[in-house]
Amino acid sequence: MREILLKPRLHKFHTFEAFAREYELNEKDLLFTTGYLYEHFIKPHVSKAQVVIQDEYGDGEPTEEMAEAVWQAADYDSYDRVIAVGGGTVMDLGKLLTVRRTGSVNQLFFKKAELIREKTLIAVPTTCGTGSEVTSTSVAIVKDEKGNTTKLGLLSEALIADTACLIPEFLAELPQRPFAESLIDALIHATEAFLSPGRATMTSDLFAKGAIELILTGMKKVQETENFDLRTQYGEELLTAACYAGIAFLQAGCGTVHGLSYPLSGAYFVTHGASNYTFFEEVLKLYDRENPEGKIWVLKETISRIFGCKEGEALQVLAQAEEKLIPPRRLKDYGVKKEDLKLFTESVFLNQKRLVDNSYVPLNKEKVLALYEAVY
């Protein structure tokens, strides 16, 4: 198996001001970010670069309509570098700003237009979750031929950023819910990469383990230390962990949790981190029931070592640590109807086969439906 060892150059800066000085942003740069980040962190340090504000074209998860609007806002021939500063939506759309417009966004995602990368991409994540700054995927909610919405990933090594810059300053003012959901999302990325049955490599295992240990150590600090603020006191470590997790699943891929979450995100516009978190605990229980002697045993050993619990209690202790950060929501909390569960199951096998095939244990429709019912 060929390994994608590590394509982006990785840098760390304490502040955006230091980053802007180093990269000397100019007229041929397109800065893509959110209005809040621009006003609170970026504006005083950027005077020459072109600026496109993502949330002026839509909120929440990236959609094909949002992507088309962003394309229209950015004159393709006017910039050479894209500097994407933000969370998962900014990362996903920022990647699309680097490719030639050979067709519509919909055509790109359904492989009816050629993907040709022509611009330099500098990715600056502002959450400790997606790891998208180092991955080869852009995700969007798109419409199929019948007009139904679904969440798809556009995969190509051409989408990997040239440079990823980690700046812990951005975490300080992140609200608790998106922060906690992004942190748990990073843990899910690392865990799915580590438990990948066929695509995991020495490189992905190394980075996945590193991410898992950093995140669990942070969670333990929250339990041990009163008023411990992960964002300000452990932010650099968590950004590093999210980046490690991205490197891990760049090679090993994601699995069941992501496969289940995509229909929820696509139909109900639930954020990526929140959607993944909904399924994480039940998926791990399934894995442990059906293959307890595989690599999930190593995961449980790691949890028990860091939290000081018995291995048989590891998954329960992990769930409790996650809930201390933020309680998970159930499907009905998002307005999902009982009859949606069978439709979600069909969508998983129709649109997310790459994730189904990368499950730690073999999946069928009965198992997937049972997982949906368990979290309903």
Coordinates of C-alpha atoms in Angstrom, one line a residue:
M1 CA 0.0 0.0 0.0
R2 CA 1.3 3.4 -0.9
E3 CA 1.5 5.9 1.9
I4 CA 0.8 9.6 1.7
L5 CA 3.4 10.5 4.3
L6 CA 2.8 14.2 4.8
K7 CA 2.3 16.8 2.0
P8 CA 1.6 20.1 3.8
R9 CA 4.4 22.1 5.4
L10 CA 3.4 22.6 9.1
H11 CA 4.0 25.8 11.0
K12 CA 2.9 27.2 14.4
F13 CA 2.4 30.8 15.3
H14 CA 1.2 32.2 18.6
T15 CA -0.9 35.0 16.9
F16 CA -2.3 35.8 13.5
E17 CA -0.2 39.0 13.5
A18 CA 3.0 36.8 13.6
F19 CA 1.6 34.7 10.7
A20 CA 0.7 37.8 8.6
R21 CA 4.3 39.2 9.0
E22 CA 5.9 35.9 8.0
Y23 CA 3.7 35.4 4.9
E24 CA 3.6 39.0 3.7
L25 CA 0.0 38.9 2.5
N26 CA -0.4 41.0 -0.7
E27 CA -2.7 41.9 -3.6
K28 CA -2.4 38.5 -5.2
D29 CA -3.6 36.8 -2.1
L30 CA -7.3 35.8 -1.4
L31 CA -8.1 35.7 2.3
F32 CA -11.1 33.5 2.9
T33 CA -12.6 33.6 6.4
T34 CA -15.6 34.5 8.5
G35 CA -16.8 37.9 9.5
Y36 CA -16.2 37.4 13.2
L37 CA -12.6 36.2 12.7
Y38 CA -11.9 39.0 10.3
E39 CA -13.1 41.7 12.7
H40 CA -11.6 40.3 15.9
F41 CA -8.3 38.8 14.8
I42 CA -7.4 39.6 11.2
K43 CA -8.4 43.0 10.0
P44 CA -5.7 45.0 11.8
H45 CA -3.0 42.9 10.1
V46 CA -4.2 42.7 6.5
S47 CA -4.3 45.7 4.3
K48 CA -3.5 44.5 0.8
A49 CA -5.0 41.0 0.4
Q50 CA -8.4 40.5 -1.2
V51 CA -11.0 39.4 1.4
V52 CA -14.0 37.1 0.9
I53 CA -16.2 36.6 4.0
Q54 CA -17.7 33.1 4.0
D55 CA -20.8 33.7 6.1
E56 CA -22.0 36.4 3.8
Y57 CA -22.9 33.5 1.4
G58 CA -24.5 31.1 3.9
D59 CA -24.3 29.7 7.4
G60 CA -23.6 26.2 8.7
E61 CA -22.4 23.2 6.8
P62 CA -21.0 24.0 3.3
T63 CA -23.6 23.5 0.5
E64 CA -23.2 23.6 -3.3
E65 CA -25.2 26.8 -3.4
M66 CA -22.8 28.4 -0.9
A67 CA -19.8 27.2 -2.9
E68 CA -21.2 28.6 -6.1
A69 CA -21.8 31.9 -4.4
V70 CA -18.2 32.0 -3.1
W71 CA -16.9 31.2 -6.5
Q72 CA -18.9 34.1 -7.9
A73 CA -17.5 36.5 -5.2
A74 CA -13.9 35.6 -6.0
D75 CA -12.4 36.6 -9.4
Y76 CA -10.5 33.4 -10.2
D77 CA -7.8 35.2 -12.3
S78 CA -7.1 37.8 -9.6
Y79 CA -5.3 35.7 -7.0
D80 CA -2.4 33.2 -6.8
R81 CA -2.7 32.1 -3.1
V82 CA -5.8 31.2 -1.0
I83 CA -5.4 31.8 2.7
A84 CA -8.3 29.9 4.4
V85 CA -8.8 30.9 8.0
G86 CA -11.6 29.2 9.8
G87 CA -13.4 26.0 10.8
G88 CA -14.5 23.1 8.6
T89 CA -16.8 25.1 6.3
V90 CA -14.0 27.6 5.5
M91 CA -11.5 24.7 4.9
D92 CA -13.9 22.8 2.6
L93 CA -14.8 25.9 0.5
G94 CA -11.3 27.2 0.6
K95 CA -10.1 24.1 -1.2
L96 CA -12.6 24.6 -3.9
L97 CA -11.3 28.2 -4.4
T98 CA -7.9 26.6 -5.6
V99 CA -9.4 24.6 -8.5
R100 CA -10.2 25.7 -12.0
R101 CA -13.9 26.0 -12.6
T102 CA -14.3 23.3 -15.2
G103 CA -17.9 22.8 -14.4
S104 CA -20.4 23.4 -11.6
V105 CA -19.8 22.5 -8.0
N106 CA -22.4 19.7 -8.3
Q107 CA -20.5 18.3 -11.4
L108 CA -17.3 18.3 -9.4
F109 CA -18.7 16.3 -6.6
F110 CA -20.5 13.8 -8.8
K111 CA -17.3 13.4 -10.9
K112 CA -18.8 15.0 -14.1
A113 CA -16.2 17.8 -14.2
E114 CA -12.4 17.5 -14.1
L115 CA -10.7 18.6 -10.9
I116 CA -7.6 20.7 -11.7
R117 CA -5.8 22.4 -8.9
E118 CA -4.0 25.7 -9.9
K119 CA -3.7 27.9 -6.8
T120 CA -1.5 27.7 -3.7
L121 CA -3.5 26.9 -0.5
I122 CA -2.4 28.0 3.0
A123 CA -4.8 26.5 5.6
V124 CA -5.2 28.1 9.1
P125 CA -7.7 26.1 11.2
T126 CA -9.4 28.0 14.0
T127 CA -11.0 25.0 15.7
C128 CA -9.4 21.8 17.0
G129 CA -11.6 19.4 15.1
T130 CA -11.7 18.7 11.4
G131 CA -8.0 18.3 10.6
S132 CA -9.1 19.4 7.2
E133 CA -6.0 21.6 6.9
V134 CA -4.0 18.5 6.1
T135 CA -6.5 16.2 4.3
S136 CA -7.4 15.5 0.7
T137 CA -11.2 16.0 1.1
S138 CA -13.7 18.8 0.6
V139 CA -17.2 18.1 1.9
A140 CA -20.4 19.7 0.9
I141 CA -24.2 19.1 1.0
V142 CA -25.2 18.6 -2.6
K143 CA -28.3 17.5 -4.5
D144 CA -28.5 14.3 -6.5
E145 CA -30.4 13.8 -9.8
K146 CA -33.7 13.5 -7.9
G147 CA -33.2 16.7 -6.1
N148 CA -32.5 15.0 -2.7
T149 CA -29.8 16.5 -0.5
T150 CA -26.9 14.4 0.7
K151 CA -23.5 15.1 2.1
L152 CA -20.6 14.0 -0.1
G153 CA -16.9 14.2 0.1
L154 CA -14.8 15.2 -2.9
L155 CA -11.5 13.3 -2.6
S156 CA -8.3 14.2 -4.4
E157 CA -4.7 14.5 -3.4
A158 CA -4.8 17.8 -5.4
L159 CA -6.9 19.2 -2.6
I160 CA -4.2 18.9 0.1
A161 CA -3.0 22.3 1.3
D162 CA 0.5 23.4 0.5
T163 CA 1.0 24.7 4.1
A164 CA -0.9 24.3 7.3
C165 CA -0.4 26.9 10.1
L166 CA -1.6 26.3 13.7
I167 CA -2.5 29.4 15.7
P168 CA -3.8 28.7 19.2
E169 CA -4.9 32.4 19.6
F170 CA -8.1 31.6 17.7
L171 CA -9.3 29.0 20.2
A172 CA -9.5 31.5 23.1
E173 CA -13.0 33.0 22.2
L174 CA -14.5 29.9 20.6
P175 CA -17.9 29.1 22.4
Q176 CA -18.1 26.0 24.5
R177 CA -20.4 23.9 22.3
P178 CA -18.6 24.2 19.0
F179 CA -15.3 23.9 20.8
A180 CA -16.3 20.7 22.6
E181 CA -17.9 19.2 19.5
S182 CA -14.9 19.9 17.4
L183 CA -12.6 18.4 20.0
I184 CA -14.6 15.2 20.2
D185 CA -14.7 15.2 16.4
A186 CA -10.9 15.2 16.3
L187 CA -11.0 12.2 18.7
I188 CA -13.4 10.4 16.4
H189 CA -11.1 11.1 13.4
A190 CA -8.1 9.7 15.2
T191 CA -10.1 6.7 16.5
E192 CA -11.6 5.8 13.1
A193 CA -8.2 6.1 11.4
F194 CA -6.6 3.9 14.1
L195 CA -9.4 1.2 13.8
S196 CA -9.4 1.2 10.0
P197 CA -9.3 -2.5 9.0
G198 CA -7.5 -2.3 5.8
R199 CA -6.1 1.2 5.1
A200 CA -4.2 1.8 8.4
T201 CA -0.4 2.1 8.1
M202 CA 2.5 2.7 10.4
T203 CA 2.2 6.4 9.7
S204 CA -1.5 6.6 10.3
D205 CA -1.2 4.5 13.5
L206 CA 1.6 6.8 14.8
F207 CA -0.3 10.0 14.3
A208 CA -3.7 8.5 15.4
K209 CA -2.2 7.3 18.7
G210 CA -0.5 10.7 19.2
A211 CA -3.8 12.5 18.7
I212 CA -5.8 10.1 20.9
E213 CA -3.3 10.5 23.8
L214 CA -3.2 14.3 23.6
I215 CA -7.0 14.6 23.6
L216 CA -7.6 12.1 26.4
T217 CA -4.9 13.8 28.5
G218 CA -6.7 17.1 28.0
M219 CA -10.0 15.5 29.0
K220 CA -8.4 14.1 32.1
K221 CA -7.1 17.6 33.1
V222 CA -10.6 18.9 33.0
Q223 CA -11.6 16.2 35.5
E224 CA -8.7 16.7 37.8
T225 CA -8.3 20.5 37.8
E226 CA -11.1 22.9 38.8
N227 CA -11.8 25.6 36.2
F228 CA -9.3 24.2 33.8
D229 CA -9.8 25.9 30.4
L230 CA -8.8 23.6 27.6
R231 CA -9.0 26.5 25.1
T232 CA -6.5 28.7 26.7
Q233 CA -4.4 26.3 28.8
Y234 CA -4.2 23.4 26.4
G235 CA -5.1 24.9 23.1
E236 CA -1.8 24.3 21.3
E237 CA -1.8 20.7 22.2
L238 CA -5.4 20.3 20.9
L239 CA -4.7 22.0 17.6
T240 CA -1.7 19.7 17.3
A241 CA -3.9 16.7 18.1
A242 CA -6.5 17.7 15.5
C243 CA -3.8 18.1 12.9
Y244 CA -2.3 14.6 13.8
A245 CA -5.8 13.1 13.4
G246 CA -6.1 14.7 10.0
I247 CA -2.8 13.2 8.9
A248 CA -4.0 9.8 10.2
F249 CA -7.2 9.7 8.3
L250 CA -5.6 11.2 5.2
Q251 CA -4.1 7.8 4.9
A252 CA -6.4 5.4 6.8
G253 CA -9.7 7.0 6.1
C254 CA -12.8 7.3 8.3
G255 CA -15.5 4.7 8.9
T256 CA -18.8 3.9 10.4
V257 CA -19.3 7.1 12.5
H258 CA -18.9 9.3 9.5
G259 CA -21.0 7.0 7.3
L260 CA -23.9 7.3 9.7
S261 CA -23.5 11.0 10.3
Y262 CA -23.5 12.2 6.7
P263 CA -27.3 11.6 6.0
L264 CA -28.1 13.4 9.3
S265 CA -25.9 16.4 8.3
G266 CA -27.3 16.4 4.7
A267 CA -31.0 16.2 5.6
Y268 CA -31.1 18.3 8.8
F269 CA -28.0 20.5 8.4
V270 CA -26.5 19.3 11.7
T271 CA -22.9 20.4 12.1
H272 CA -20.2 17.8 11.3
G273 CA -18.9 17.5 14.9
A274 CA -22.3 17.3 16.5
S275 CA -23.5 14.7 14.0
N276 CA -20.5 12.5 14.5
Y277 CA -20.7 12.8 18.3
T278 CA -24.3 11.5 18.1
F279 CA -23.1 8.1 16.9
F280 CA -19.6 7.7 18.4
E281 CA -20.5 5.9 21.7
E282 CA -22.9 3.3 20.1
V283 CA -20.5 2.6 17.2
L284 CA -17.7 1.8 19.7
K285 CA -20.0 -0.5 21.7
L286 CA -20.8 -2.4 18.4
Y287 CA -17.1 -2.7 17.6
D288 CA -16.3 -4.0 21.1
R289 CA -19.1 -6.6 21.0
E290 CA -18.1 -8.0 17.7
N291 CA -14.3 -7.7 17.7
P292 CA -13.1 -7.1 21.2
E293 CA -9.7 -8.7 20.6
G294 CA -8.7 -6.5 17.7
K295 CA -7.3 -2.9 17.8
I296 CA -10.1 -1.7 19.9
W297 CA -8.4 -3.5 22.8
V298 CA -5.4 -1.2 22.3
L299 CA -7.8 1.8 22.4
K300 CA -9.3 0.6 25.6
E301 CA -5.9 0.0 27.1
T302 CA -4.9 3.6 26.2
I303 CA -8.1 5.0 27.8
S304 CA -7.6 2.9 31.0
R305 CA -4.0 4.0 31.3
I306 CA -4.7 7.7 31.0
F307 CA -7.8 7.7 33.1
G308 CA -6.7 5.1 35.6
C309 CA -9.7 2.8 35.1
K310 CA -10.2 -0.9 34.4
E311 CA -10.1 -1.8 30.7
G312 CA -13.6 -3.2 30.9
E313 CA -14.8 0.2 32.0
A314 CA -12.8 2.2 29.4
L315 CA -15.6 3.0 26.9
Q316 CA -18.0 4.0 29.7
V317 CA -15.3 6.3 31.2
L318 CA -14.6 7.8 27.8
A319 CA -18.3 8.6 27.3
Q320 CA -18.5 10.2 30.8
A321 CA -15.4 12.4 30.0
E322 CA -17.1 13.5 26.7
E323 CA -20.4 14.3 28.5
K324 CA -18.5 16.4 31.0
L325 CA -17.4 18.6 28.1
I326 CA -20.9 18.5 26.4
P327 CA -23.8 16.1 26.5
P328 CA -24.6 14.3 23.2
R329 CA -27.9 14.9 21.5
R330 CA -30.2 12.2 20.2
L331 CA -31.7 12.1 16.7
K332 CA -35.1 13.1 17.8
D333 CA -33.5 16.2 19.4
Y334 CA -32.7 17.4 15.8
G335 CA -36.2 16.8 14.6
V336 CA -35.5 13.5 12.9
K337 CA -38.6 11.4 12.3
K338 CA -38.7 7.7 13.0
E339 CA -39.5 7.0 9.4
D340 CA -36.2 8.7 8.4
L341 CA -34.1 6.0 9.9
K342 CA -34.7 3.5 7.0
L343 CA -34.1 6.3 4.5
F344 CA -30.8 7.2 6.3
T345 CA -29.8 3.5 6.2
E346 CA -30.4 3.3 2.4
S347 CA -28.4 6.5 1.9
V348 CA -25.4 5.1 3.8
F349 CA -25.1 2.2 1.5
L350 CA -25.9 4.2 -1.6
N351 CA -23.7 7.3 -1.0
Q352 CA -21.1 6.4 1.6
K353 CA -19.8 3.0 0.5
R354 CA -16.2 4.0 1.0
L355 CA -17.0 4.6 4.7
V356 CA -19.0 1.4 5.0
D357 CA -16.2 -0.6 3.5
N358 CA -13.8 1.0 6.0
S359 CA -15.7 -0.2 9.1
Y360 CA -13.8 -1.9 11.9
V361 CA -16.4 -4.7 11.7
P362 CA -18.5 -5.7 8.7
L363 CA -21.7 -3.8 8.3
N364 CA -25.1 -4.6 6.8
K365 CA -28.3 -2.7 6.7
E366 CA -29.7 -4.4 9.8
K367 CA -26.7 -3.3 11.9
V368 CA -26.8 0.2 10.5
L369 CA -30.6 0.5 11.2
A370 CA -30.0 -0.8 14.7
L371 CA -27.4 1.9 15.3
Y372 CA -29.8 4.6 14.1
E373 CA -32.5 3.2 16.4
A374 CA -30.2 3.1 19.4
V375 CA -29.5 6.8 19.2
Y376 CA -33.0 7.9 18.2

